[in-house]
PDB file of C-alpha atoms in Angstrom:
ATOM      1  CA  UNK G   1      72.099  61.995 133.387  1.00  0.00           C
ATOM      2  CA  UNK G   2      75.483  60.616 132.350  1.00  0.00           C
ATOM      3  CA  UNK G   3      76.746  61.504 128.907  1.00  0.00           C
ATOM      4  CA  UNK G   4      78.383  58.117 128.314  1.00  0.00           C
ATOM      5  CA  UNK G   5      78.087  54.474 129.273  1.00  0.00           C
ATOM      6  CA  UNK G   6      80.619  51.701 129.662  1.00  0.00           C
ATOM      7  CA  UNK G   7      79.204  48.326 128.724  1.00  0.00           C
ATOM      8  CA  UNK G   8      80.898  45.056 129.656  1.00  0.00           C
ATOM      9  CA  UNK G   9      80.430  42.679 126.727  1.00  0.00           C
ATOM     10  CA  UNK G  10      82.520  39.829 128.072  1.00  0.00           C
ATOM     11  CA  UNK G  11      85.760  39.122 129.870  1.00  0.00           C
ATOM     12  CA  UNK G  12      88.046  42.086 129.167  1.00  0.00           C
ATOM     13  CA  UNK G  13      85.754  43.208 126.319  1.00  0.00           C
ATOM     14  CA  UNK G  14      84.001  46.586 126.649  1.00  0.00           C
ATOM     15  CA  UNK G  15      82.147  49.262 124.732  1.00  0.00           C
ATOM     16  CA  UNK G  16      82.242  52.979 125.424  1.00  0.00           C
ATOM     17  CA  UNK G  17      78.939  54.391 124.212  1.00  0.00           C
ATOM     18  CA  UNK G  18      78.222  58.112 123.923  1.00  0.00           C
ATOM     19  CA  UNK G  19      76.226  60.341 121.617  1.00  0.00           C
ATOM     20  CA  UNK G  20      75.923  58.279 118.414  1.00  0.00           C
ATOM     21  CA  UNK G  21      79.257  56.526 118.889  1.00  0.00           C
ATOM     22  CA  UNK G  22      80.229  53.109 120.140  1.00  0.00           C
ATOM     23  CA  UNK G  23      83.908  52.331 120.646  1.00  0.00           C
ATOM     24  CA  UNK G  24      84.824  48.747 121.403  1.00  0.00           C
ATOM     25  CA  UNK G  25      88.020  48.094 123.345  1.00  0.00           C
ATOM     26  CA  UNK G  26      89.707  45.428 125.395  1.00  0.00           C
ATOM     27  CA  UNK G  27      91.546  45.576 128.686  1.00  0.00           C
ATOM     28  CA  UNK G  28      94.294  43.021 129.126  1.00  0.00           C
ATOM     29  CA  UNK G  29      97.095  41.852 131.362  1.00  0.00           C
ATOM     30  CA  UNK G  30      99.557  44.193 129.628  1.00  0.00           C
ATOM     31  CA  UNK G  31      97.469  47.214 130.644  1.00  0.00           C
ATOM     32  CA  UNK G  32      97.313  46.057 134.271  1.00  0.00           C
ATOM     33  CA  UNK G  33     101.051  45.359 134.280  1.00  0.00           C
ATOM     34  CA  UNK G  34     101.786  48.820 132.895  1.00  0.00           C
ATOM     35  CA  UNK G  35      99.727  50.438 135.644  1.00  0.00           C
ATOM     36  CA  UNK G  36     101.397  48.320 138.327  1.00  0.00           C
ATOM     37  CA  UNK G  37     104.860  48.946 136.898  1.00  0.00           C
ATOM     38  CA  UNK G  38     104.186  52.672 136.974  1.00  0.00           C
ATOM     39  CA  UNK G  39     104.351  52.542 140.782  1.00  0.00           C
ATOM     40  CA  UNK G  40     107.832  51.021 140.773  1.00  0.00           C
ATOM     41  CA  UNK G  41     108.891  53.366 137.980  1.00  0.00           C
ATOM     42  CA  UNK G  42     107.662  56.394 139.938  1.00  0.00           C
ATOM     43  CA  UNK G  43     109.543  55.304 143.054  1.00  0.00           C
ATOM     44  CA  UNK G  44     112.754  54.780 141.073  1.00  0.00           C
ATOM     45  CA  UNK G  45     112.372  58.184 139.396  1.00  0.00           C
ATOM     46  CA  UNK G  46     111.820  59.802 142.789  1.00  0.00           C
ATOM     47  CA  UNK G  47     114.949  58.184 144.256  1.00  0.00           C
ATOM     48  CA  UNK G  48     117.031  59.246 141.237  1.00  0.00           C
ATOM     49  CA  UNK G  49     115.721  62.814 141.413  1.00  0.00           C
ATOM     50  CA  UNK G  50     116.449  62.999 145.136  1.00  0.00           C
ATOM     51  CA  UNK G  51     119.947  61.614 144.596  1.00  0.00           C
ATOM     52  CA  UNK G  52     120.641  64.328 142.008  1.00  0.00           C
ATOM     53  CA  UNK G  53     119.818  66.855 144.721  1.00  0.00           C
ATOM     54  CA  UNK G  54     121.986  65.034 147.269  1.00  0.00           C
ATOM     55  CA  UNK G  55     118.956  63.944 149.290  1.00  0.00           C
ATOM     56  CA  UNK G  56     118.112  60.424 150.465  1.00  0.00           C
ATOM     57  CA  UNK G  57     114.754  58.991 151.507  1.00  0.00           C
ATOM     58  CA  UNK G  58     116.059  58.936 155.063  1.00  0.00           C
ATOM     59  CA  UNK G  59     116.529  62.718 154.880  1.00  0.00           C
ATOM     60  CA  UNK G  60     112.772  63.055 154.383  1.00  0.00           C
ATOM     61  CA  UNK G  61     111.982  61.271 157.641  1.00  0.00           C
ATOM     62  CA  UNK G  62     111.674  63.464 160.715  1.00  0.00           C
ATOM     63  CA  UNK G  63     112.916  61.899 163.925  1.00  0.00           C
ATOM     64  CA  UNK G  64     111.443  63.081 167.232  1.00  0.00           C
ATOM     65  CA  UNK G  65     112.399  62.014 170.727  1.00  0.00           C
ATOM     66  CA  UNK G  66     109.797  62.399 173.431  1.00  0.00           C
ATOM     67  CA  UNK G  67     109.713  60.901 176.901  1.00  0.00           C
ATOM     68  CA  UNK G  68     112.579  58.561 176.119  1.00  0.00           C
ATOM     69  CA  UNK G  69     110.897  57.235 172.964  1.00  0.00           C
ATOM     70  CA  UNK G  70     111.855  57.833 169.361  1.00  0.00           C
ATOM     71  CA  UNK G  71     109.151  58.606 166.797  1.00  0.00           C
ATOM     72  CA  UNK G  72     109.589  58.707 163.032  1.00  0.00           C
ATOM     73  CA  UNK G  73     107.392  60.885 160.857  1.00  0.00           C
ATOM     74  CA  UNK G  74     107.411  59.713 157.231  1.00  0.00           C
ATOM     75  CA  UNK G  75     104.796  62.227 156.043  1.00  0.00           C
ATOM     76  CA  UNK G  76     107.205  64.088 153.738  1.00  0.00           C
ATOM     77  CA  UNK G  77     108.451  60.876 152.118  1.00  0.00           C
ATOM     78  CA  UNK G  78     104.934  59.489 151.756  1.00  0.00           C
ATOM     79  CA  UNK G  79     103.574  62.691 150.189  1.00  0.00           C
ATOM     80  CA  UNK G  80     106.459  62.925 147.727  1.00  0.00           C
ATOM     81  CA  UNK G  81     106.068  59.277 146.761  1.00  0.00           C
ATOM     82  CA  UNK G  82     102.325  59.786 146.303  1.00  0.00           C
ATOM     83  CA  UNK G  83     102.945  62.763 144.002  1.00  0.00           C
ATOM     84  CA  UNK G  84     105.452  60.841 141.867  1.00  0.00           C
ATOM     85  CA  UNK G  85     103.125  57.819 141.705  1.00  0.00           C
ATOM     86  CA  UNK G  86     100.124  59.904 140.672  1.00  0.00           C
ATOM     87  CA  UNK G  87     102.158  61.644 137.982  1.00  0.00           C
ATOM     88  CA  UNK G  88     103.470  58.369 136.537  1.00  0.00           C
ATOM     89  CA  UNK G  89     100.090  56.612 136.692  1.00  0.00           C
ATOM     90  CA  UNK G  90      98.452  59.605 135.032  1.00  0.00           C
ATOM     91  CA  UNK G  91     101.013  59.432 132.213  1.00  0.00           C
ATOM     92  CA  UNK G  92     100.352  55.700 131.686  1.00  0.00           C
ATOM     93  CA  UNK G  93      96.584  56.243 131.935  1.00  0.00           C
ATOM     94  CA  UNK G  94      96.739  58.890 129.196  1.00  0.00           C
ATOM     95  CA  UNK G  95      98.871  56.635 126.971  1.00  0.00           C
ATOM     96  CA  UNK G  96      96.320  53.832 127.362  1.00  0.00           C
ATOM     97  CA  UNK G  97      93.416  56.156 126.501  1.00  0.00           C
ATOM     98  CA  UNK G  98      95.258  57.277 123.350  1.00  0.00           C
ATOM     99  CA  UNK G  99      95.925  53.644 122.343  1.00  0.00           C
ATOM    100  CA  UNK G 100      92.395  52.389 123.005  1.00  0.00           C
ATOM    101  CA  UNK G 101      90.338  55.352 121.761  1.00  0.00           C
ATOM    102  CA  UNK G 102      92.644  56.946 119.186  1.00  0.00           C
ATOM    103  CA  UNK G 103      92.536  60.377 120.819  1.00  0.00           C
ATOM    104  CA  UNK G 104      94.092  62.005 123.834  1.00  0.00           C
ATOM    105  CA  UNK G 105      92.145  62.443 127.057  1.00  0.00           C
ATOM    106  CA  UNK G 106      91.218  66.076 126.369  1.00  0.00           C
ATOM    107  CA  UNK G 107      89.905  65.233 122.894  1.00  0.00           C
ATOM    108  CA  UNK G 108      87.939  62.289 124.315  1.00  0.00           C
ATOM    109  CA  UNK G 109      86.376  64.387 127.080  1.00  0.00           C
ATOM    110  CA  UNK G 110      85.414  67.107 124.594  1.00  0.00           C
ATOM    111  CA  UNK G 111      84.026  64.522 122.149  1.00  0.00           C
ATOM    112  CA  UNK G 112      81.884  62.985 124.897  1.00  0.00           C
ATOM    113  CA  UNK G 113      80.887  66.412 126.213  1.00  0.00           C
ATOM    114  CA  UNK G 114      82.432  66.123 129.671  1.00  0.00           C
ATOM    115  CA  UNK G 115      82.842  69.691 130.867  1.00  0.00           C
ATOM    116  CA  UNK G 116      83.218  69.523 134.642  1.00  0.00           C
ATOM    117  CA  UNK G 117      85.905  68.096 136.895  1.00  0.00           C
ATOM    118  CA  UNK G 118      83.247  65.915 138.494  1.00  0.00           C
ATOM    119  CA  UNK G 119      82.263  64.360 135.152  1.00  0.00           C
ATOM    120  CA  UNK G 120      85.889  63.883 134.111  1.00  0.00           C
ATOM    121  CA  UNK G 121      86.745  62.385 137.487  1.00  0.00           C
ATOM    122  CA  UNK G 122      83.830  59.944 137.345  1.00  0.00           C
ATOM    123  CA  UNK G 123      84.824  58.848 133.836  1.00  0.00           C
ATOM    124  CA  UNK G 124      88.461  58.376 134.904  1.00  0.00           C
ATOM    125  CA  UNK G 125      87.444  56.388 137.968  1.00  0.00           C
ATOM    126  CA  UNK G 126      85.161  54.052 135.996  1.00  0.00           C
ATOM    127  CA  UNK G 127      87.734  53.611 133.248  1.00  0.00           C
ATOM    128  CA  UNK G 128      90.406  52.892 135.865  1.00  0.00           C
ATOM    129  CA  UNK G 129      88.170  50.181 137.337  1.00  0.00           C
ATOM    130  CA  UNK G 130      87.834  48.655 133.883  1.00  0.00           C
ATOM    131  CA  UNK G 131      91.592  48.627 133.393  1.00  0.00           C
ATOM    132  CA  UNK G 132      92.181  46.718 136.622  1.00  0.00           C
ATOM    133  CA  UNK G 133      89.213  44.386 136.143  1.00  0.00           C
ATOM    134  CA  UNK G 134      86.970  45.752 138.907  1.00  0.00           C
ATOM    135  CA  UNK G 135      84.219  47.335 136.806  1.00  0.00           C
ATOM    136  CA  UNK G 136      80.666  46.071 136.724  1.00  0.00           C
ATOM    137  CA  UNK G 137      78.459  47.396 133.948  1.00  0.00           C
ATOM    138  CA  UNK G 138      75.129  48.679 135.304  1.00  0.00           C
ATOM    139  CA  UNK G 139      73.501  46.256 132.874  1.00  0.00           C
ATOM    140  CA  UNK G 140      75.320  43.332 134.518  1.00  0.00           C
ATOM    141  CA  UNK G 141      74.644  44.217 138.140  1.00  0.00           C
ATOM    142  CA  UNK G 142      72.177  42.159 140.099  1.00  0.00           C
TER     143      UNK G 142
END
C-alpha cells in the first residue's frame, strides 16, 4: 500500500495527501520551463567544464574506419551529457520540491515515511509527471 497519494483537483492544481496531512500545490508553465531549461544549462555547463580541461565534444567521439567506411561512436559524449543533464534536472527538481512543500526532498521523504529507493523513485516519477502535465490521478482515470 502506498504511503501517499497525489490528487488532481483541476488544471495544474494538486494535493499531496499522506498520513494526516494534505498539501495543496500548483504546477505551472514556469516549472516546466525551468525543467526544460535545465537541459540547455547542463549542456552549457558540460561544454564549459570540458573547455577548462582543454577538451572539446569532438574529442569525445571515437572514429573507426572499417572496410573503407568511417564509423563514429558518440557513446562517451552521450553518457557525459546524460550525467550532466541528470545532475542539473535533479537540482531543479529539489528546488521545486522545496518551494512547493516547504521542505527539502529528504525531509519530505522522511515525513511521508518513504524508506526505500523504490518508494522514493516512484514518488519522484509521479511528481515529475505532475510537473510536466502528464499525471493522471487514480481517481480521475477511466
